[in-house]
XYZ file of N, CA and C in Angstrom:
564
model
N 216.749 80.753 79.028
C 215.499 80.660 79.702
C 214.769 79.369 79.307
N 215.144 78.818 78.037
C 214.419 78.234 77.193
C 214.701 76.409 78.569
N 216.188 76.316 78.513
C 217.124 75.667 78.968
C 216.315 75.600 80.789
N 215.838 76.710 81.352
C 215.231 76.500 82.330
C 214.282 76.029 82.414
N 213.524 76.392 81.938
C 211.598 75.732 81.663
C 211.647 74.129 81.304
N 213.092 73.970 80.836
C 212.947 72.490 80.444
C 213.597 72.073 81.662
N 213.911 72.594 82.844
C 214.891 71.884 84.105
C 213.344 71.852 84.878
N 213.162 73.303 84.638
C 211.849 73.399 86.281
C 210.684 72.479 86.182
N 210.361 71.300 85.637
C 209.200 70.801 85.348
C 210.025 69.555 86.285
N 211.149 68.611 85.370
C 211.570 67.783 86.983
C 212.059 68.581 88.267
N 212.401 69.541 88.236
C 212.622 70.024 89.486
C 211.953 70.143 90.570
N 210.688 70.498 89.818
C 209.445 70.724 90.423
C 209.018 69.420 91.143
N 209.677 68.322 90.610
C 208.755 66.733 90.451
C 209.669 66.414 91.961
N 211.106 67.292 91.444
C 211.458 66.693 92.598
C 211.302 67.316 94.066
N 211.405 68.816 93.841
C 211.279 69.006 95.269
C 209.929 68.722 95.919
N 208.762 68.776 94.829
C 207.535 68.205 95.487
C 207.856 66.569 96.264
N 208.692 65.619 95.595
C 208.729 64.329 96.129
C 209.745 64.323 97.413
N 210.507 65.541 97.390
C 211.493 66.186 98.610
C 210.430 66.174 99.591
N 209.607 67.463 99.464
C 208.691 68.043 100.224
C 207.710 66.633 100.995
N 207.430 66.131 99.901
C 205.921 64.841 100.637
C 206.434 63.711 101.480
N 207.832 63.007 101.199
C 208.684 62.528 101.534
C 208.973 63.107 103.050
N 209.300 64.198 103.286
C 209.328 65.205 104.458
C 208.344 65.022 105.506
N 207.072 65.456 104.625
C 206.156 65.139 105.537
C 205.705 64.045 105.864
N 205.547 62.888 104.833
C 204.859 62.038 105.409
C 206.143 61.301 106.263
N 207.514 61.433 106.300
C 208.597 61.207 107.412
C 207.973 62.104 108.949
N 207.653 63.170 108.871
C 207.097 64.053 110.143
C 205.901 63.535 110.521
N 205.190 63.020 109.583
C 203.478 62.289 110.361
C 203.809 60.594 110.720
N 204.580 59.776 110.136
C 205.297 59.101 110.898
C 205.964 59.351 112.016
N 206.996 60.344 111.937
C 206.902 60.229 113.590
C 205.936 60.952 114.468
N 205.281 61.561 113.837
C 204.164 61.987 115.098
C 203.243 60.740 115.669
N 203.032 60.034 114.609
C 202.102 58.843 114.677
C 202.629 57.743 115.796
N 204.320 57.699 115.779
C 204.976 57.160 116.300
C 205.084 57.921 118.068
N 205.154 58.977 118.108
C 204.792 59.988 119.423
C 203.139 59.314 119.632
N 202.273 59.803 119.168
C 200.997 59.756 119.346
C 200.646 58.116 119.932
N 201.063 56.734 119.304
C 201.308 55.296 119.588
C 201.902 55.578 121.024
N 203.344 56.334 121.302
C 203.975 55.981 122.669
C 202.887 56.524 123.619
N 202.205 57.895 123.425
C 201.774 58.486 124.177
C 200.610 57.655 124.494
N 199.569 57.350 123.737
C 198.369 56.666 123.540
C 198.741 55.076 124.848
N 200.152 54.050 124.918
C 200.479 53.664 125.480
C 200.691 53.945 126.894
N 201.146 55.034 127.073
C 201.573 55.592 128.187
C 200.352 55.604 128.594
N 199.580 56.488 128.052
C 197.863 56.628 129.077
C 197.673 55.759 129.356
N 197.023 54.391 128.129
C 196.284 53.805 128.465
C 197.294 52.699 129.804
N 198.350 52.849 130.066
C 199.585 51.841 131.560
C 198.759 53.189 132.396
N 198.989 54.270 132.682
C 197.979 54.942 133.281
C 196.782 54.560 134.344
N 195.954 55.065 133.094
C 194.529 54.359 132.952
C 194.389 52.651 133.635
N 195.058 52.105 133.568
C 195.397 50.448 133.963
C 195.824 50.668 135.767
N 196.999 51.369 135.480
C 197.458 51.970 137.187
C 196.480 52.351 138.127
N 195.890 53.437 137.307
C 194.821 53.996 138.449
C 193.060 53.158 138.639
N 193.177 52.262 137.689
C 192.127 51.894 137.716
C 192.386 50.712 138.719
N 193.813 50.249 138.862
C 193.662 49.301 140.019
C 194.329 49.367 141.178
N 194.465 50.932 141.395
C 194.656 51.359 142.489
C 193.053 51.928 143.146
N 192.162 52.333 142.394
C 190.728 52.531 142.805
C 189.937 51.305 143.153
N 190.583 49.994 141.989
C 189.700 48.419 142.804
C 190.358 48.325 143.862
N 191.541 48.631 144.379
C 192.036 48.237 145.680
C 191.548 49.206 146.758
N 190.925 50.189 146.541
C 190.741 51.221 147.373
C 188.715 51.164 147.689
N 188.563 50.514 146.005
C 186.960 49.867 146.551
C 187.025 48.516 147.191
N 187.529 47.979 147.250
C 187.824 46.525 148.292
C 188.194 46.772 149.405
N 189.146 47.547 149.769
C 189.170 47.940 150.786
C 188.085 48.709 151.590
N 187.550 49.659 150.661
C 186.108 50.273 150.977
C 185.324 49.243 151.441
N 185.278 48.459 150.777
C 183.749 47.484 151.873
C 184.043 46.562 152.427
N 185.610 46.179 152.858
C 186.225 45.039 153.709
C 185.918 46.042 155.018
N 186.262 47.625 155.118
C 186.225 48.461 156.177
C 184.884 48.373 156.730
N 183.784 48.838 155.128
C 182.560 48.872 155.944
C 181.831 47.564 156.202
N 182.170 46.022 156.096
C 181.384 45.474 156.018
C 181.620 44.639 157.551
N 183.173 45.014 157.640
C 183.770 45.161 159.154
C 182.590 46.425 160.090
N 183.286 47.597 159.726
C 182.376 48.130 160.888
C 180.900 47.871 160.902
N 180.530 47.857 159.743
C 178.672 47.725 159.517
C 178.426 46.563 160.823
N 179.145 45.595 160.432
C 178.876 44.413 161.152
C 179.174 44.162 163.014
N 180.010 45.487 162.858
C 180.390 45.425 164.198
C 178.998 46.438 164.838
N 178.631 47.357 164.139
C 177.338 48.068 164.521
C 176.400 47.002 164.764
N 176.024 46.389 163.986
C 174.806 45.694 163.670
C 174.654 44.890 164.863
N 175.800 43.925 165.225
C 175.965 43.411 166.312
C 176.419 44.041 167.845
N 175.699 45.378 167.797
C 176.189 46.054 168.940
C 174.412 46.755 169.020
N 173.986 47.386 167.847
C 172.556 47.342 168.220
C 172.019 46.285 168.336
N 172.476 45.011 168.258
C 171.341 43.617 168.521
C 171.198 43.230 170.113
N 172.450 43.663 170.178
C 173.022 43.518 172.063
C 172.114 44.656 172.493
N 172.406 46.296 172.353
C 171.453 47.349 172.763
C 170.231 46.998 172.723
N 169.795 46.160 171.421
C 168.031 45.996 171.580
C 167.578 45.259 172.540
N 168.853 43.874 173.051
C 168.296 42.777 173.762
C 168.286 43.282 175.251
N 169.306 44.366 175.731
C 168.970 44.761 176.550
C 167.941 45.530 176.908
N 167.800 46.060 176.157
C 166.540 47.181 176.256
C 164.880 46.840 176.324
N 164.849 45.415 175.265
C 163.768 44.406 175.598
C 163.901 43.609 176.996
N 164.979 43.361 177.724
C 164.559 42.843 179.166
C 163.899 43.880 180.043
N 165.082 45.170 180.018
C 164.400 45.949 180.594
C 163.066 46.816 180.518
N 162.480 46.722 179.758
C 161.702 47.370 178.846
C 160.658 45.749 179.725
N 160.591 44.920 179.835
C 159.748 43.476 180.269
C 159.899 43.585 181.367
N 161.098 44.353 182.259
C 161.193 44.518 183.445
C 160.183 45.465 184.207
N 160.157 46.696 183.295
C 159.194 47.668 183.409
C 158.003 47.213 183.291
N 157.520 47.374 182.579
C 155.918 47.175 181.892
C 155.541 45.535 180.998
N 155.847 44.617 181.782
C 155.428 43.711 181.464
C 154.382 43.341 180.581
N 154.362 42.584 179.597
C 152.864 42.831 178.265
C 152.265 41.947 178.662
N 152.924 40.709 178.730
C 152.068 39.416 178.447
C 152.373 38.434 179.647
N 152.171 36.682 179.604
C 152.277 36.176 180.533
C 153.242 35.001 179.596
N 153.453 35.594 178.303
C 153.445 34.024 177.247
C 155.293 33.362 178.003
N 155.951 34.427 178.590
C 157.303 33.717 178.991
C 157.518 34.396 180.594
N 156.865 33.408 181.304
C 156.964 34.488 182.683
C 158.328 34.416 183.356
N 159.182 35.661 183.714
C 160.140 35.845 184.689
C 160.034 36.686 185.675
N 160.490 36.466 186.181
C 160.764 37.253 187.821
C 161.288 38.099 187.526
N 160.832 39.334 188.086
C 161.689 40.674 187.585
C 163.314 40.952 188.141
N 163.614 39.862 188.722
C 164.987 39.955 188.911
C 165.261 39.157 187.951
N 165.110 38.118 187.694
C 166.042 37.680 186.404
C 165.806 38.113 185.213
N 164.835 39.090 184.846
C 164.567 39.755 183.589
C 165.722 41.050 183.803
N 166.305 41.678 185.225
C 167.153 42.582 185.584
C 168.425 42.051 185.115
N 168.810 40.634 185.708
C 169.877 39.919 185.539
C 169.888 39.703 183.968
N 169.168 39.230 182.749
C 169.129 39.137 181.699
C 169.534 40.624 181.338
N 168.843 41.874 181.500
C 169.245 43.006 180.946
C 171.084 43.305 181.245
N 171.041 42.797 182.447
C 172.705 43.230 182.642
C 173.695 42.389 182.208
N 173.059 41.065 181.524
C 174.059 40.192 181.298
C 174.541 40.751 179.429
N 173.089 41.052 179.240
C 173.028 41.472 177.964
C 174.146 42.873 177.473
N 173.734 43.615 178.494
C 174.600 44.384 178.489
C 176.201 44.860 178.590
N 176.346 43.839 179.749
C 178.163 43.383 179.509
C 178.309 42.557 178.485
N 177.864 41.855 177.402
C 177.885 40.921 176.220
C 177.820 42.141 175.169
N 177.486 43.306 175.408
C 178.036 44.790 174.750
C 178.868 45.243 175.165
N 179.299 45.212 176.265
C 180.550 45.937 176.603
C 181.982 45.719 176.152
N 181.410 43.816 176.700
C 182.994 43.338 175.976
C 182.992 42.804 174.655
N 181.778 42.757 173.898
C 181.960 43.543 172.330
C 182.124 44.508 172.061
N 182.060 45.350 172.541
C 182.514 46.803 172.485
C 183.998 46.707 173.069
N 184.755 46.122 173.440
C 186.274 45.958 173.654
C 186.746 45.150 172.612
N 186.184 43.864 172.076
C 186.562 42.869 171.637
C 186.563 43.964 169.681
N 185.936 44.582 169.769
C 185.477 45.443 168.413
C 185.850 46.513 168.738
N 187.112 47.231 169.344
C 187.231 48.749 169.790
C 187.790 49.206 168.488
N 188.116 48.321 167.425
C 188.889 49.261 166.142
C 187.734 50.164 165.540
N 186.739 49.527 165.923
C 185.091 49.596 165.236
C 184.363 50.622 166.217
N 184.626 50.326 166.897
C 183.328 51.051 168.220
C 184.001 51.973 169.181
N 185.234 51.744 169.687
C 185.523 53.210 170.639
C 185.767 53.909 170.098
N 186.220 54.560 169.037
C 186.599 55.924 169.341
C 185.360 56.898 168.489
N 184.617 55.870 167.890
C 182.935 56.193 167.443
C 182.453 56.509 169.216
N 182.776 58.724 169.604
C 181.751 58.823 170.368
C 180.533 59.179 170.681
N 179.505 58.871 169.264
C 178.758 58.921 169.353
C 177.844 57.656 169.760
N 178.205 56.840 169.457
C 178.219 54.862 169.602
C 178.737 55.253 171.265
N 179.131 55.317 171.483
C 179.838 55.057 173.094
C 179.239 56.199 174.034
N 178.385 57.181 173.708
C 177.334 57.923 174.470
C 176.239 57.029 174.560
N 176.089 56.380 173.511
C 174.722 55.837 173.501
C 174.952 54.516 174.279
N 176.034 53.649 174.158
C 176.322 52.706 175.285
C 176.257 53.392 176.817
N 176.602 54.360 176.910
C 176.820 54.881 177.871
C 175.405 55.280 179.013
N 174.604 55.820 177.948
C 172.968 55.893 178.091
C 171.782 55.008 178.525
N 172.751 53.765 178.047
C 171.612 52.830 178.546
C 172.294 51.623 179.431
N 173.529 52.325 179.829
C 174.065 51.988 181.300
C 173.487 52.888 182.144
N 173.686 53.899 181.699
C 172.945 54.934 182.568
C 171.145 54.211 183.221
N 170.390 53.770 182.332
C 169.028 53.661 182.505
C 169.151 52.423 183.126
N 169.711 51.607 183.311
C 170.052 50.008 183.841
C 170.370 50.917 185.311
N 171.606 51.618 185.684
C 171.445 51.951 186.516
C 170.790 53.134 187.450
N 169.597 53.821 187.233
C 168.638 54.263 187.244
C 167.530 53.559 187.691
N 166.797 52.262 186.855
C 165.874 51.491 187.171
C 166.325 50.762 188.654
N 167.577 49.937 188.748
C 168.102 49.531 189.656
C 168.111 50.380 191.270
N 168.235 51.683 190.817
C 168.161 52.918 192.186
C 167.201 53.312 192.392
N 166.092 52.673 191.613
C 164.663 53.692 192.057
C 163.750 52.304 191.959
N 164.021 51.379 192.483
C 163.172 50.279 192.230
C 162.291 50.688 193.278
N 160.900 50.356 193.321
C 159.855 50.869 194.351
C 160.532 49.506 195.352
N 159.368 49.441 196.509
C 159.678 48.496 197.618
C 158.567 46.960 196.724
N 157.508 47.843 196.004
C 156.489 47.195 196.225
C 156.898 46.291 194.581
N 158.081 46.514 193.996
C 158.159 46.330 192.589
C 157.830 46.468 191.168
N 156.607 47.824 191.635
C 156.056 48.179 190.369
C 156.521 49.358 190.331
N 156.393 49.572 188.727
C 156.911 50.853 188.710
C 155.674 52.202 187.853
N 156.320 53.051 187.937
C 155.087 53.861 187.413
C 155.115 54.075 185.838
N 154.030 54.632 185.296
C 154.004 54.524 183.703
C 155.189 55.838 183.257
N 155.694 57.017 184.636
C 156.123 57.546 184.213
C 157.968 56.970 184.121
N 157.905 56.377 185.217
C 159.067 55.951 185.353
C 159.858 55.030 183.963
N 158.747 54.765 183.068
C 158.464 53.385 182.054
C 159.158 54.580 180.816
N 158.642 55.860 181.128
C 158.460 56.847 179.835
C 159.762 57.307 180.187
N 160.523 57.691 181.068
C 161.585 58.164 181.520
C 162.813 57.494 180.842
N 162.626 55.862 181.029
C 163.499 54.998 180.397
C 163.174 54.861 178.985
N 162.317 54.673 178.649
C 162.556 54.967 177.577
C 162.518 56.088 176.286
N 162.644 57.055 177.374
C 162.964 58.530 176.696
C 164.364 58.743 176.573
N 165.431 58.046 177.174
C 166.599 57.296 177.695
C 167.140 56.369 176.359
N 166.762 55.449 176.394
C 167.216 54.173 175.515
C 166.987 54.317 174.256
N 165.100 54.926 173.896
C 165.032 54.804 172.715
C 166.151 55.999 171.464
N 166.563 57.004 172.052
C 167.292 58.017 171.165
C 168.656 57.645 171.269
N 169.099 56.881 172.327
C 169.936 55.873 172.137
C 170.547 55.099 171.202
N 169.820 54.428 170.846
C 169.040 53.271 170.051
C 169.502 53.954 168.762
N 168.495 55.300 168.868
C 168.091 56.130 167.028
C 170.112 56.518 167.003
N 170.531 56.723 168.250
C 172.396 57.079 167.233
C 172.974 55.824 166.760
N 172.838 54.881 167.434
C 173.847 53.265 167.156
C 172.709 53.456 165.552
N 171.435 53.493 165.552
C 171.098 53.060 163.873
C 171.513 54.341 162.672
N 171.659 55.611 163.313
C 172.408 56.783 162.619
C 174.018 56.557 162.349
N 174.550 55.837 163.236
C 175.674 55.508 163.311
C 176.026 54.084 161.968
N 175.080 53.766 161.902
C 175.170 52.880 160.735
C 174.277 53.333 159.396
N 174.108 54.007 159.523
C 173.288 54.728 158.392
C 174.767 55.680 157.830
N 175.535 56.483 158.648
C 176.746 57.057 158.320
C 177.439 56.577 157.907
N 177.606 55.075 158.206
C 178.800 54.339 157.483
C 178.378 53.790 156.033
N 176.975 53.415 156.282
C 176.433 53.301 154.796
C 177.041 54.449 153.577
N 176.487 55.459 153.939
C 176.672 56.635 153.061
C 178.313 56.684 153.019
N 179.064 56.525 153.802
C 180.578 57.255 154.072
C 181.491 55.580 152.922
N 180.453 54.634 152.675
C 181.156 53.427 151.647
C 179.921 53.459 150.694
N 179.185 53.819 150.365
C 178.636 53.873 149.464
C 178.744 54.794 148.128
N 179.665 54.239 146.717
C 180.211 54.947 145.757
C 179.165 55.834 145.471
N 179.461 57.515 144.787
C 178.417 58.676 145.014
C 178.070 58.087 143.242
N 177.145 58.122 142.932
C 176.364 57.829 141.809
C 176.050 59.422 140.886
C-alpha cells in the first residue's frame, strides 16, 4: 500500500496533465469550429448585405423612373387643365387668347400626355388608376367641345361640372405618386 501512495501522487500529476491536455486540445478545436463558423456568417452577412444594396438601388432607379414618369404626366394633366380651365372661366386679360386656341392649347397639351403616356407605358399603362384619370379629362375636353354654347360662354355650372371632372382626376395621378413614394420608401 505503502508502494502505492508513493505511485498515486505522480499519477495523479499525470492523468491531471492527461486530462487538461484533453481539454484544452477540445477548446482548441471548438475555438477552431467557432473561427470557421464566425467566418462563414460574417461571407453571409457580406452576401446578403449586398444583395439588399442591389435591391435598394434598384429600389430607387424603379422609383425615381416611375416618380418621374408621374411627375411629368401630372405636369401635362395640369397644363391641360389650366387651358381649359382659361377656356371656361377666363380670370384675367394679362395673356389674351381666343377661346379656340386656348381649346387647341388644351388638346395639344393633352396628346403631349398621351404620347407620354405611350412613350412611358412601362411606367403608366398598366397603372389603371393613372389611365382612368387620363381618361377623365379626355372625357371633359370632350364634353366642353359638345356643349359649347352658340354664344361662347359658358355657365358657372358648366365650369363646376368640369371641374368636378378633372380636379379628382388630378387628386389620383398625385395619389398615384404618393403610392410609389411609400411602396420605395425603406419602413423606418
Amino acid at each position: 500500500m505503502e508502494a502505492m501512495l508513493k505511485i498515486l501522487p505522480p499519477l495523479t500529476t499525470i492523468v491531471a496533465a492527461i486530462i487538461a491536455w484533453l481539454a484544452s486540445r477540445n477548446v482548441q478545436r471548438q475555438s477552431r469550429i467557432n473561427e470557421k463558423l464566425n467566418r462563414e456568417h460574417q461571407k453571409h452577412i457580406s452576401e446578403l448585405n449586398h444583395v439588399f444594396k442591389i435591391a435598394s438601388i434598384q429600389a430607387q432607379e424603379r422609383f425615381s423612373l416611375r416618380a418621374k414618369a408621374l411627375i411629368e404626366a401630372s405636369r401635362l394633366a395640369g397644363e391641360t387643365c389650366y387651358y381649359l380651365e382659361r377656356f371656361l372661366t377666363p380670370y384675367t386679360t394679362y395673356q389674351p387668347m381666343s377661346r379656340s386656341a386656348l381649346i387647341e392649347k388644351a388638346e395639344e397639351s393633352f396628346e403631349l400626355l398621351l404620347k407620354f403616356r405611350w412613350e412611358n407605358n412601362i411606367f403608366l399603362w398598366e397603372n389603371d388608376a393613372a389611365s382612368r384619370a387620363f381618361g377623365e379629362i379626355m372625357g371633359a375636353i370632350n364634353r366642353i367641345k359638345n356643349k359649347e354654347p352658340g354664344d361662347g360662354s359658358f355657365s358657372e355650372e358648366q365650369a363646376l361640372d368640369f371641374m368636378g371632372v378633372v380636379q379628382p382626376a388630378m387628386k389620383t395621378i398625385r395619389d398615384e405618386y404618393k403610392k410609389e413614394l411609400m411602396i420605395s420608401e425603406p419602413e423606418r
